[in-house]
mmCIF file of C-alpha atoms in Angstrom:
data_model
loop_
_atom_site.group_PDB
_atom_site.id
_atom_site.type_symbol
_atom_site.label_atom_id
_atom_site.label_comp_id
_atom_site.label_asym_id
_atom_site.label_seq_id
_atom_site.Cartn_x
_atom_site.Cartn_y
_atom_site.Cartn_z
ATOM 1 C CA UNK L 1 221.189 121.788 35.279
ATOM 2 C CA UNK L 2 220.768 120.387 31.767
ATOM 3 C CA UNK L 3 217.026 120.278 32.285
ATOM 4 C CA UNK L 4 216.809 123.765 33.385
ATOM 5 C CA UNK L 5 218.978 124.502 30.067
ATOM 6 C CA UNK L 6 216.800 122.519 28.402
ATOM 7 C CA UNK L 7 213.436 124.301 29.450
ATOM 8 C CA UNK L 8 214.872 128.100 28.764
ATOM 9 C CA UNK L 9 216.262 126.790 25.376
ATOM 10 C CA UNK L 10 212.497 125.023 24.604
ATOM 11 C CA UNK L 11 210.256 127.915 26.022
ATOM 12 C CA UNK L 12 212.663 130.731 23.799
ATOM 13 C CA UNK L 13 211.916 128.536 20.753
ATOM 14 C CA UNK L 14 208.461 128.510 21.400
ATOM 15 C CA UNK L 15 208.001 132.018 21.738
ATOM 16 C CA UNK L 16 209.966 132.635 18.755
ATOM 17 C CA UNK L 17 207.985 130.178 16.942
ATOM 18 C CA UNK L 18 205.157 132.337 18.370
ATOM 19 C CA UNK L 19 206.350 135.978 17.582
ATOM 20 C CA UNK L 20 207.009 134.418 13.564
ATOM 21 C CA UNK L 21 202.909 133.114 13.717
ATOM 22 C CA UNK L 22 202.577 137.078 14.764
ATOM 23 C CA UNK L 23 201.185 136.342 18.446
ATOM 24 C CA UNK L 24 201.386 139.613 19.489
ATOM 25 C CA UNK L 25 200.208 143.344 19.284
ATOM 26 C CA UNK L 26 201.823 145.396 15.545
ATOM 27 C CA UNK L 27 203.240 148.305 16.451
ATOM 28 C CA UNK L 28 205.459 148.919 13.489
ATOM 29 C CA UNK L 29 208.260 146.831 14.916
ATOM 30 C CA UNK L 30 210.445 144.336 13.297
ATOM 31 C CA UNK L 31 209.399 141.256 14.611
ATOM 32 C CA UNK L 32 213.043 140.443 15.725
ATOM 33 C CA UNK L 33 213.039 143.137 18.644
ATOM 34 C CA UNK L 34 210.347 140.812 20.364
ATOM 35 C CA UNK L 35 212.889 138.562 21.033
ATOM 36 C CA UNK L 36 214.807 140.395 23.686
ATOM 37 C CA UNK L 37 212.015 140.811 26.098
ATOM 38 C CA UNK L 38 211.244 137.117 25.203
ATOM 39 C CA UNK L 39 215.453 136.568 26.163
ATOM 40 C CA UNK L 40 214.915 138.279 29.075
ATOM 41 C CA UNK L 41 212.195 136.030 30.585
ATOM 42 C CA UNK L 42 213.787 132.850 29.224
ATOM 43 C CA UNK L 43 217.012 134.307 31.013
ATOM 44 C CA UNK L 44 214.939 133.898 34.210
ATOM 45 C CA UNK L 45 214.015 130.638 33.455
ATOM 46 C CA UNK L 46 217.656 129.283 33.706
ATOM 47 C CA UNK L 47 218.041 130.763 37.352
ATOM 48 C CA UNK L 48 214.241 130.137 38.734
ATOM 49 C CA UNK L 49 215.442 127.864 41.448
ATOM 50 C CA UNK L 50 219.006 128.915 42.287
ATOM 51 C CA UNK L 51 217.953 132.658 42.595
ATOM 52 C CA UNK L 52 214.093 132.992 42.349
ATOM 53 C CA UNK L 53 213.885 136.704 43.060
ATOM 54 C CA UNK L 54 216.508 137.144 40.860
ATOM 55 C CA UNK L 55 214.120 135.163 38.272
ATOM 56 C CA UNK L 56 211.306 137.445 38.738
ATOM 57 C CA UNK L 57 213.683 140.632 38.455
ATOM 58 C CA UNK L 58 214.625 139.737 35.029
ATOM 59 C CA UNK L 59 211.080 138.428 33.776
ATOM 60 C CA UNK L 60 209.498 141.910 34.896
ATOM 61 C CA UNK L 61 212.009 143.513 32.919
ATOM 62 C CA UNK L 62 211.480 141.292 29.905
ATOM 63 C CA UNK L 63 207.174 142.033 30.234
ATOM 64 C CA UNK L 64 207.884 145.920 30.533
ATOM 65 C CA UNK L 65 209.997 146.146 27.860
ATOM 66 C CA UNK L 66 207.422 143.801 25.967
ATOM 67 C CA UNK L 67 204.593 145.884 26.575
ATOM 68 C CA UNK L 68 206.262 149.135 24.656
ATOM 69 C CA UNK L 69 207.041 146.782 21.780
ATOM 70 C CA UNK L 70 204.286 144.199 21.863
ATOM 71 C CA UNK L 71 203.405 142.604 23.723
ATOM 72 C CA UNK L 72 203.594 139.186 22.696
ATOM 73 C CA UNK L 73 202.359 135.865 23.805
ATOM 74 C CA UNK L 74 205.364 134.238 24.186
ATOM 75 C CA UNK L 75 206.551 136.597 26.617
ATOM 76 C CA UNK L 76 203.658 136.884 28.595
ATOM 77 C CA UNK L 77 203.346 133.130 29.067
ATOM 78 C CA UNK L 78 206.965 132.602 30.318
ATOM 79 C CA UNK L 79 206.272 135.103 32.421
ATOM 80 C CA UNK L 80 204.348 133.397 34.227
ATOM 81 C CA UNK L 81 206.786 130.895 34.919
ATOM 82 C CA UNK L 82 208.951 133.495 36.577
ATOM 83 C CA UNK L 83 206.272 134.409 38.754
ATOM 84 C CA UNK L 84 205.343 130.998 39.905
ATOM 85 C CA UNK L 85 209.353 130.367 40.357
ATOM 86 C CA UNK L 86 209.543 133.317 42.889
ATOM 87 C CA UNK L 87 206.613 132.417 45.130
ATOM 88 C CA UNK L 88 207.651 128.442 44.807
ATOM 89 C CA UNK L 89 211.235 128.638 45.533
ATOM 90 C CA UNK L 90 211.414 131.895 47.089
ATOM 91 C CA UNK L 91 211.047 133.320 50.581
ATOM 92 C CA UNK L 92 207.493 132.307 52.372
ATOM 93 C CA UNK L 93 206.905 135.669 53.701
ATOM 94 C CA UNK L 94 207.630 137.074 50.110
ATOM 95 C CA UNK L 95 205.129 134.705 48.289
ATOM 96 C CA UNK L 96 202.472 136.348 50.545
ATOM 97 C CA UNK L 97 203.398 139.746 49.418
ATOM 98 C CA UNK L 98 203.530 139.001 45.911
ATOM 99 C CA UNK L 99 200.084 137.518 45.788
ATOM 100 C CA UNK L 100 198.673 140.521 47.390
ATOM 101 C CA UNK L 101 200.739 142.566 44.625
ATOM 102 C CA UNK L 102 199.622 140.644 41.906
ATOM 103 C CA UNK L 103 195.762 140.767 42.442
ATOM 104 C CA UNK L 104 195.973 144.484 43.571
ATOM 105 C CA UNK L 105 197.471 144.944 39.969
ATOM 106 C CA UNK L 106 195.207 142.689 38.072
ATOM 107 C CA UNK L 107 192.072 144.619 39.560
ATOM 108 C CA UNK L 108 194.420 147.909 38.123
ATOM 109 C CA UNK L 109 194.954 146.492 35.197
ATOM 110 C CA UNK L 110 191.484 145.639 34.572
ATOM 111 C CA UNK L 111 189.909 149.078 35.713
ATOM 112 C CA UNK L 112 192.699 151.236 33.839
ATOM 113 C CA UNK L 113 191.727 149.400 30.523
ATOM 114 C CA UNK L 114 187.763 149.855 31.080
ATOM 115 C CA UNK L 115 188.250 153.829 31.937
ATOM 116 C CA UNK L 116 190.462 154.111 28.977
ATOM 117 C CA UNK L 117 187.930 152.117 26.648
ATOM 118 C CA UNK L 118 184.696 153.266 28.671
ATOM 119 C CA UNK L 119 183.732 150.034 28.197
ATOM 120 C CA UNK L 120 182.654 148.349 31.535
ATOM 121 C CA UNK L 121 183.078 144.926 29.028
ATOM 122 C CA UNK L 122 186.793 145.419 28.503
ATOM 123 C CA UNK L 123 187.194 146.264 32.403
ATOM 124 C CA UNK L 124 185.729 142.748 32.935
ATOM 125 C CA UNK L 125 187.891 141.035 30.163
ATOM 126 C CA UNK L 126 191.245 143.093 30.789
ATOM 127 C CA UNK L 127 190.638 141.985 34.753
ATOM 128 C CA UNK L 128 189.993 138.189 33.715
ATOM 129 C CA UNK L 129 193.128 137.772 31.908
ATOM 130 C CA UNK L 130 195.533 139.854 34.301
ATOM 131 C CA UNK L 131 194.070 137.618 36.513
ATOM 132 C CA UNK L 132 195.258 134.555 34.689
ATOM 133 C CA UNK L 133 198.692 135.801 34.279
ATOM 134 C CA UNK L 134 199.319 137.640 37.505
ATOM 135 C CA UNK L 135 197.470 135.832 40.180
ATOM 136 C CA UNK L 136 196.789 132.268 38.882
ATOM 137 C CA UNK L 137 200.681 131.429 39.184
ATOM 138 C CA UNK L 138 201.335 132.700 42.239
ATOM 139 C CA UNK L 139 198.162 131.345 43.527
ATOM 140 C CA UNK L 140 199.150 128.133 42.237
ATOM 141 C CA UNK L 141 202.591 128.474 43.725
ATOM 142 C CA UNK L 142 201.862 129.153 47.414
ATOM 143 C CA UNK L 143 199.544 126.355 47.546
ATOM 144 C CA UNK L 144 201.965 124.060 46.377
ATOM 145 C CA UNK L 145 204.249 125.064 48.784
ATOM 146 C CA UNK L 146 202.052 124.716 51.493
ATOM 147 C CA UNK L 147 201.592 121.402 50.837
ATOM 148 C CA UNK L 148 205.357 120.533 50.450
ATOM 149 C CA UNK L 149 206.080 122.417 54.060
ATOM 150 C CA UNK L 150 203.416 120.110 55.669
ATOM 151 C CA UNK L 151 204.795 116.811 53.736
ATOM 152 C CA UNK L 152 207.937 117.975 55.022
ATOM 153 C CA UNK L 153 206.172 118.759 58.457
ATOM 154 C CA UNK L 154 204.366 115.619 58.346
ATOM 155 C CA UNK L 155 207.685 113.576 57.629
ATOM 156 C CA UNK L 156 209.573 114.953 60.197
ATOM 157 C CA UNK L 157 206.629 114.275 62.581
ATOM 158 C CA UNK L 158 206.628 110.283 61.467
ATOM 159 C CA UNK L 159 210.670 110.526 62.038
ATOM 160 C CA UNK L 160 210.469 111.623 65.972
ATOM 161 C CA UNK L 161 207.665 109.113 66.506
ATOM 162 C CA UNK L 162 209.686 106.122 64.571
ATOM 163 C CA UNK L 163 212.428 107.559 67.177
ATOM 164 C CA UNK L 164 210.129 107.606 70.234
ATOM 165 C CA UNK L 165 208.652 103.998 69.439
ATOM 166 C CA UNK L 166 212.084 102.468 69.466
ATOM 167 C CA UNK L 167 213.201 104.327 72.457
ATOM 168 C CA UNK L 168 210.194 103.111 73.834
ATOM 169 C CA UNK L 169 211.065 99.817 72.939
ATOM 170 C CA UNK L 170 214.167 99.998 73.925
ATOM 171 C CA UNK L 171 213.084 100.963 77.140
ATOM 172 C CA UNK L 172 211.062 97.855 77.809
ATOM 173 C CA UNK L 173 213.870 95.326 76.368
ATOM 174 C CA UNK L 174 216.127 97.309 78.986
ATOM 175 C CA UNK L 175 213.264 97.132 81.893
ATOM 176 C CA UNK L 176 213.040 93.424 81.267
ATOM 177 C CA UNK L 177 216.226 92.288 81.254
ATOM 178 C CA UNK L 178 216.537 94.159 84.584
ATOM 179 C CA UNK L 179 213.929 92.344 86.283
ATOM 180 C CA UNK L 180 215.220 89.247 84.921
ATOM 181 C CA UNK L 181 218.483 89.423 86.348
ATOM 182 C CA UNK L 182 217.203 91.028 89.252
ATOM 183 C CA UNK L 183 214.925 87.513 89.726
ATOM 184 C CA UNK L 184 218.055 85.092 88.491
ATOM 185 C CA UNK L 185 220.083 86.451 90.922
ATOM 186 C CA UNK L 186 218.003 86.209 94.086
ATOM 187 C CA UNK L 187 217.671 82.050 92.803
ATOM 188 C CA UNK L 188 221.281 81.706 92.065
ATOM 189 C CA UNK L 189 221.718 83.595 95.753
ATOM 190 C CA UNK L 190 219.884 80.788 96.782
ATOM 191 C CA UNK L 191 222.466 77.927 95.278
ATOM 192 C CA UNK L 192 225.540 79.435 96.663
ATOM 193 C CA UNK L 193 224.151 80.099 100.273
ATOM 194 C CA UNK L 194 223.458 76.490 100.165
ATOM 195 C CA UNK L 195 227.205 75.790 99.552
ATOM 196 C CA UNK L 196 228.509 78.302 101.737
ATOM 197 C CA UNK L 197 226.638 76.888 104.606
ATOM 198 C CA UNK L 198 227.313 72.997 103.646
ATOM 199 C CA UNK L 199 230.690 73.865 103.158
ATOM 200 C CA UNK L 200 231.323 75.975 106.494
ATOM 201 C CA UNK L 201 229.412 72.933 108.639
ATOM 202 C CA UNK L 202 231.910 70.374 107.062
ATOM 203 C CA UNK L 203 234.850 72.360 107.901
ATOM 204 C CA UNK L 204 233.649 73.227 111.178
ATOM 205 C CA UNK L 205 233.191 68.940 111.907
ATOM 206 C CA UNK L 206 236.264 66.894 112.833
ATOM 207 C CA UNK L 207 234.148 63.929 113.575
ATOM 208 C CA UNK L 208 232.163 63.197 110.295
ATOM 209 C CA UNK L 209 233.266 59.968 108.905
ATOM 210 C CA UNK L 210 233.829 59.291 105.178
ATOM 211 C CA UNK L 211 230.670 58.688 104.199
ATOM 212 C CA UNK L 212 228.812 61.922 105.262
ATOM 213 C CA UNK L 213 231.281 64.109 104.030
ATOM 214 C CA UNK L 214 230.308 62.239 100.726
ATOM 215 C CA UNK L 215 226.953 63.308 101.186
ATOM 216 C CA UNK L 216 227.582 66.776 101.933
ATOM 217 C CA UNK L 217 230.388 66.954 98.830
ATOM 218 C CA UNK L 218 227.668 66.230 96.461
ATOM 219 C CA UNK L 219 225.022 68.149 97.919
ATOM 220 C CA UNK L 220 227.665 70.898 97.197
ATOM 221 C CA UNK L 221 228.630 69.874 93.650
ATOM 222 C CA UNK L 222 224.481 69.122 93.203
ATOM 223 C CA UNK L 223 224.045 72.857 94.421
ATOM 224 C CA UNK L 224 227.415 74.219 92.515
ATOM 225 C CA UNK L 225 225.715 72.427 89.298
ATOM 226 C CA UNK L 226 222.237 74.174 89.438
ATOM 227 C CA UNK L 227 224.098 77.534 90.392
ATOM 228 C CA UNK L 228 226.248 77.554 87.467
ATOM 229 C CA UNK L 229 223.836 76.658 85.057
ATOM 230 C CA UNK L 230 221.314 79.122 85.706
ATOM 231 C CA UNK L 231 224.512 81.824 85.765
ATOM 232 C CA UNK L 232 224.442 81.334 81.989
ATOM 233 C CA UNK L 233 221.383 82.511 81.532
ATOM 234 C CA UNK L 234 222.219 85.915 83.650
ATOM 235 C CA UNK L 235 225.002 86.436 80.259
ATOM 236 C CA UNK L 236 224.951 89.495 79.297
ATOM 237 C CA UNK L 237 221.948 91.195 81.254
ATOM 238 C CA UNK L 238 222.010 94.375 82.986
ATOM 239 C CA UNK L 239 221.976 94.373 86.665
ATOM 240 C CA UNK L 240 219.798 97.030 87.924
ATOM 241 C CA UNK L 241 218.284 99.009 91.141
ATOM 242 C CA UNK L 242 214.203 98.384 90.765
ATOM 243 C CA UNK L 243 211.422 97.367 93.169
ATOM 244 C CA UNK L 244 211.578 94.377 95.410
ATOM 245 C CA UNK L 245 211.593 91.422 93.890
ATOM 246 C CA UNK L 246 209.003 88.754 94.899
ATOM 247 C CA UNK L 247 209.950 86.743 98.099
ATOM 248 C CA UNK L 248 209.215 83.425 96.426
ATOM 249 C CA UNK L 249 210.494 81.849 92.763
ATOM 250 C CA UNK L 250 207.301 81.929 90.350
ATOM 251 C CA UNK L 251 207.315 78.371 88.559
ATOM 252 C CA UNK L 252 205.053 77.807 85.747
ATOM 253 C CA UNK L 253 203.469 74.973 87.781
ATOM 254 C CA UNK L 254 201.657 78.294 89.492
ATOM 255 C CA UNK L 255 199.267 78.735 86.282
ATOM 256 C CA UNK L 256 196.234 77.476 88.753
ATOM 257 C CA UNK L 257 197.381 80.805 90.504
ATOM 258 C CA UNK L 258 197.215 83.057 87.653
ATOM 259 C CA UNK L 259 194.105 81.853 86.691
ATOM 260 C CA UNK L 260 192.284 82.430 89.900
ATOM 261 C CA UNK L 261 193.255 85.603 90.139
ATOM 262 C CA UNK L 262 191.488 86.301 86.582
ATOM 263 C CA UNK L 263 188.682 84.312 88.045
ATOM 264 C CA UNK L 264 188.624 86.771 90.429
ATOM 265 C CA UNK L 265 188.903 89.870 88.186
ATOM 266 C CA UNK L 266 185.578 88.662 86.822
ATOM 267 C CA UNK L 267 187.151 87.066 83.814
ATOM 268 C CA UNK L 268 185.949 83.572 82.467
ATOM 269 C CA UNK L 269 189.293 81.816 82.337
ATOM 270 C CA UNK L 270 189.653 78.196 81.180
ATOM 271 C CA UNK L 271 192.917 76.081 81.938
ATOM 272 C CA UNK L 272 194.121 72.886 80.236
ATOM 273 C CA UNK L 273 197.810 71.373 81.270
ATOM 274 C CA UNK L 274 198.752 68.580 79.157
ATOM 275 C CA UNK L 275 201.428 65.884 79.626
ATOM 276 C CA UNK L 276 203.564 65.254 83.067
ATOM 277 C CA UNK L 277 204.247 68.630 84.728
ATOM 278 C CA UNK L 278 208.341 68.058 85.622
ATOM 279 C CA UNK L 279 210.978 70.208 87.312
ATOM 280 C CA UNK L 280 211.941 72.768 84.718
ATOM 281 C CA UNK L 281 215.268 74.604 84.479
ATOM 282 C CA UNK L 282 215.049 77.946 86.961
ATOM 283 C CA UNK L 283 215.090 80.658 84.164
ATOM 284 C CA UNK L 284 212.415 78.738 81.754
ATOM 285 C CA UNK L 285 210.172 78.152 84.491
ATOM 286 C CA UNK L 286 210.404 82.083 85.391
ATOM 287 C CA UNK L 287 209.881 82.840 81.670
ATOM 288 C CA UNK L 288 207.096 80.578 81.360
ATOM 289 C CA UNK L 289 205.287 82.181 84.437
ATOM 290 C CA UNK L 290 206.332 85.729 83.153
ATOM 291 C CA UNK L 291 204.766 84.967 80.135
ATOM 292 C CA UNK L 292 201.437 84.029 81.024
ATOM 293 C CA UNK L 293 201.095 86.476 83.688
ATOM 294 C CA UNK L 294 201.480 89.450 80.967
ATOM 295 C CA UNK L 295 199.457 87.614 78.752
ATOM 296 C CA UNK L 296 196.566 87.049 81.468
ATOM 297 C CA UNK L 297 196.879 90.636 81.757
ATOM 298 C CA UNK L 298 196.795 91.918 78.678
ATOM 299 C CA UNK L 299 193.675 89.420 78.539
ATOM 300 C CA UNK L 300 192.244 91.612 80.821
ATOM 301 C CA UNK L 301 192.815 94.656 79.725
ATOM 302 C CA UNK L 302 192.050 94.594 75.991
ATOM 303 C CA UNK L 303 190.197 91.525 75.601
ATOM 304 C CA UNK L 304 186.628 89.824 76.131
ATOM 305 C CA UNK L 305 186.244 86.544 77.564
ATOM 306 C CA UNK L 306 186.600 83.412 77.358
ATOM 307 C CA UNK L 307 190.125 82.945 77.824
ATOM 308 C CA UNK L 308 191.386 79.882 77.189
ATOM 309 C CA UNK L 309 195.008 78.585 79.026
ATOM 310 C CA UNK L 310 196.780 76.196 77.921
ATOM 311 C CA UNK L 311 200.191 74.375 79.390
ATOM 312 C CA UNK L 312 201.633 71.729 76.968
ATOM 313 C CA UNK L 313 204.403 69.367 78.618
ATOM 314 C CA UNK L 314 205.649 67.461 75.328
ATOM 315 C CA UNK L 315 209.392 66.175 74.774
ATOM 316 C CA UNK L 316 211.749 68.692 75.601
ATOM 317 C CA UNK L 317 209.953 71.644 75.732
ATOM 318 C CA UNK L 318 206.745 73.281 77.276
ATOM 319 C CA UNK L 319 204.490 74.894 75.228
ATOM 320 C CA UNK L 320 202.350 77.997 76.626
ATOM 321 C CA UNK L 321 199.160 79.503 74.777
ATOM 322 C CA UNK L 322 197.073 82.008 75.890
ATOM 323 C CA UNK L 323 193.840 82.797 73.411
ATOM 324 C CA UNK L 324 191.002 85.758 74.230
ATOM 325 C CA UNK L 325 188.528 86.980 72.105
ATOM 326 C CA UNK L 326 189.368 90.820 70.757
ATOM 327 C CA UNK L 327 187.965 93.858 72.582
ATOM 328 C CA UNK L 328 186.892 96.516 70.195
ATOM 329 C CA UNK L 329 189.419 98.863 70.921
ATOM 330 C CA UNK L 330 191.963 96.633 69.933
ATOM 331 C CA UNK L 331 190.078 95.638 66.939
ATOM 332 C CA UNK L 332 189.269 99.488 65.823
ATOM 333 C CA UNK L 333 192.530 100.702 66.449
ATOM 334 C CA UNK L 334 194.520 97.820 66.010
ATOM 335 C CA UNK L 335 197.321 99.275 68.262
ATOM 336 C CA UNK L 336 196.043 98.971 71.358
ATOM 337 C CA UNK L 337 199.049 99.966 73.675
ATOM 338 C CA UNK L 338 202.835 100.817 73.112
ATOM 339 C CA UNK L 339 203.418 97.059 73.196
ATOM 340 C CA UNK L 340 206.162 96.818 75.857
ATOM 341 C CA UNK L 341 204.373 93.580 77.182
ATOM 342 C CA UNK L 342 205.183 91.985 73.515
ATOM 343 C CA UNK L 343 208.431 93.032 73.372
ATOM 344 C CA UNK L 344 209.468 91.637 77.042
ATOM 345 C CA UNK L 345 207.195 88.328 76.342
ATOM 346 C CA UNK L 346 209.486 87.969 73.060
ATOM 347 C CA UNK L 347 212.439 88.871 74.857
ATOM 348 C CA UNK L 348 212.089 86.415 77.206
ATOM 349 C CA UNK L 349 211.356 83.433 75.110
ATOM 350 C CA UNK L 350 214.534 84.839 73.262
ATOM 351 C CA UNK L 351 216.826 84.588 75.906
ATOM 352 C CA UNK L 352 216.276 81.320 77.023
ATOM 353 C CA UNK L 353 216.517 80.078 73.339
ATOM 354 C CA UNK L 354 212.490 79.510 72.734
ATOM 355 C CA UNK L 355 210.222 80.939 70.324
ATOM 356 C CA UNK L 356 207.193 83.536 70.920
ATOM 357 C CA UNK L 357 204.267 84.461 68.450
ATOM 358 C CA UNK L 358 201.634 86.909 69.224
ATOM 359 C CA UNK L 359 198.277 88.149 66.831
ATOM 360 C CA UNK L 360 195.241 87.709 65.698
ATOM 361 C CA UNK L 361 193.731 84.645 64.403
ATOM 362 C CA UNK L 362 192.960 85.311 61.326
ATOM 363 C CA UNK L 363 188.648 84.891 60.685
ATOM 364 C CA UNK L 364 188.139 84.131 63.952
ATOM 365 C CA UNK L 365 187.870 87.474 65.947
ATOM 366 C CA UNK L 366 190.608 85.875 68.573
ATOM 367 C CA UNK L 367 194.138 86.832 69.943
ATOM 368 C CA UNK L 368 196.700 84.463 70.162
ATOM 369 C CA UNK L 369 199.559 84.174 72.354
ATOM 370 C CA UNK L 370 202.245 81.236 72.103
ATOM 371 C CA UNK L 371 205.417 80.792 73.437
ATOM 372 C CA UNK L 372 207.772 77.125 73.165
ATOM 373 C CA UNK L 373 210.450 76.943 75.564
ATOM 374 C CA UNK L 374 212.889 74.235 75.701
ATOM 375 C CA UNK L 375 213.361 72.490 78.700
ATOM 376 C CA UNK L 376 216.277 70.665 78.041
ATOM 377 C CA UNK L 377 219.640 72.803 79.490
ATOM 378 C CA UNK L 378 223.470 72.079 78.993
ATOM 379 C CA UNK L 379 225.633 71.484 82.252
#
């Protein structure tokens, strides 16, 4: 509010500054009386965004009375302001009209003065500068405000798809986690039918002697063990109806698989396993697989070959890389999908404590997958 003060207060003092340099038409007028038309238009300075048409209302007063007395230049120029105030902050449908008004009455402005003069000159002159003060600030106005309504337009537009990409993402996270509890629980199904039937077969025995009920107890507790430790890794996911889940566990050890089957595709596919392959805990072996099974895929689907697999058994963790050279749509658009594979490759890795990178190699034209799971897990 204090700038808006501010401006009314400077453009009056300008115009009187004006009016006292005698910027404006002698009629036999003190020079005073040019001040309340100039008042008037610096009145509809204070209010040009709070009540634009209100604005213009008072600056067409100030320029009539102005033209009986003067006019002057002061007046005329805030004017202007007035007029580019209304079509700014005004109503859209109104800015159209008052551009239509405001050349129809610079062309009569400029044709009244040449009949008058019978000068075809001063037609030409009068028209140029009603021009300038009529049309040029409204002009100026509505284009402005087209291109605030389609920054606005535009930022609203970025908003919904910020929105759709995390619902999107959301989506996969939550389509993930349901397959992975989905494929957890058919392996920890596995562990307590084990017990069940141990269990029911010792119970159902009066004849076993000491020793074999040993056996079976710690067959039970062996089974009880796995069972439990795989539960932890089912914390917190969402259990789910979805498709039918695959009649056998997918271990990591089945890379040979996934290869062939890019083999197949017509994909040169090369595969290097490093260290002692070893049993690995249930959910990091089904991560592992899940892993480079979408990133075989994706290998396929927006790279070029070669392909080059690699399975790294070191310490307590296995380390799995997948690296394909860039297709060109993912290297001209550089977003070559919604990413859901990413997110449930990361997700994965996440949930069984690992780490996951994915990207381009930088100077070498190559994508880069890499995930480290640990294989070490607490009983």
């Amino acid at each position: 509010m204090k700038q808006v003060v501010l401006g009314a207060g400077l453009a009056f003092a300008v115009g009187v500054v004006l009016i006292a340099g005698g910027s404006y038409v002698h009629r036999g007028v003190p020079a005073w009386v040019l001040c309340v038309p100039l008042a008037f238009t610096c009145a509809g300075v204070l209010v040009r965004q709070r009540a634009p048409l209100a604005s213009l209302g008072l600056g067409v007063v100030g320029v009539v009375i102005d033209g009986f007395v003067g006019p002057s230049l002061g007046t005329v120029l805030v004017f202007t302001d007035n007029l580019y105030a209304a079509a700014l902050y005004g109503p859209a449908r109104f800015a159209r009209v008052l551009l239509g008004v405001t050349g129809v009455l610079a062309v009569v402005a400029g044709a009244v003065a040449g009949f008058v003069m019978a000068d075809w000159r001063v037609l030409a002159v009068m028209g140029v500068q009603a021009g300038l003060v009529l049309v040029t600030p409204v002009t100026t106005a509505v284009v402005l405000r087209e291109q605030r309504d389609r920054a606005v337009a535009e930022r609203v537009r970025a908003e919904q798809v910020a929105r759709l990409s995390e619902l999107d993402r959301q989506a996969a996270v939550a389509a993930e986690r349901t397959r992975m509890a989905r494929e957890l629980h058919d392996m920890i199904a596995n562990h307590f039918s084990a017990i069940a039937i141990q269990s029911t077969a010792a119970l159902s025995r009066k004849d076993l002697d000491r020793e074999t009920v040993r056996r079976v107890m710690e067959s039970v507790r062996e089974n009880s063990v796995q069972g439990m430790a795989e539960m932890r890794a089912m914390i917190g996911l969402l259990r789910q109806e979805g498709d039918e889940g695959e009649p056998t566990r997918p271990r990591l050890a089945d890379a040979e698989t996934l290869v062939e089957r890019v083999l197949e595709a017509g994909m040169a596919v090369e595969l290097r396993v490093e260290g002692e392959a070893r049993e690995l805990p249930a959910a990091v072996d089904l991560a592992g697989y899940r892993i480079l099974q979408e990133s075989l895929t994706n290998a396929l689907k927006h790279g070029e070959p070669p392909v080059s697999v690699a399975v790294v058994y070191e310490g307590e963790q296995v380390r799995v890389s997948v690296e394909n050279g860039l297709g060109e749509g993912r290297r001209e658009a550089g977003l070559p999908g919604a990413g859901a594979g990413l997110i449930g490759m990361r997700e994965r890795a996440s949930l069984v404590g690992g780490l996951f990178d994915a990207g381009e190699v930088r100077d070498e034209g190559r994508w880069r997958v890499s995930a480290v799971l640990p294989t070490a897990v607490e009983v």
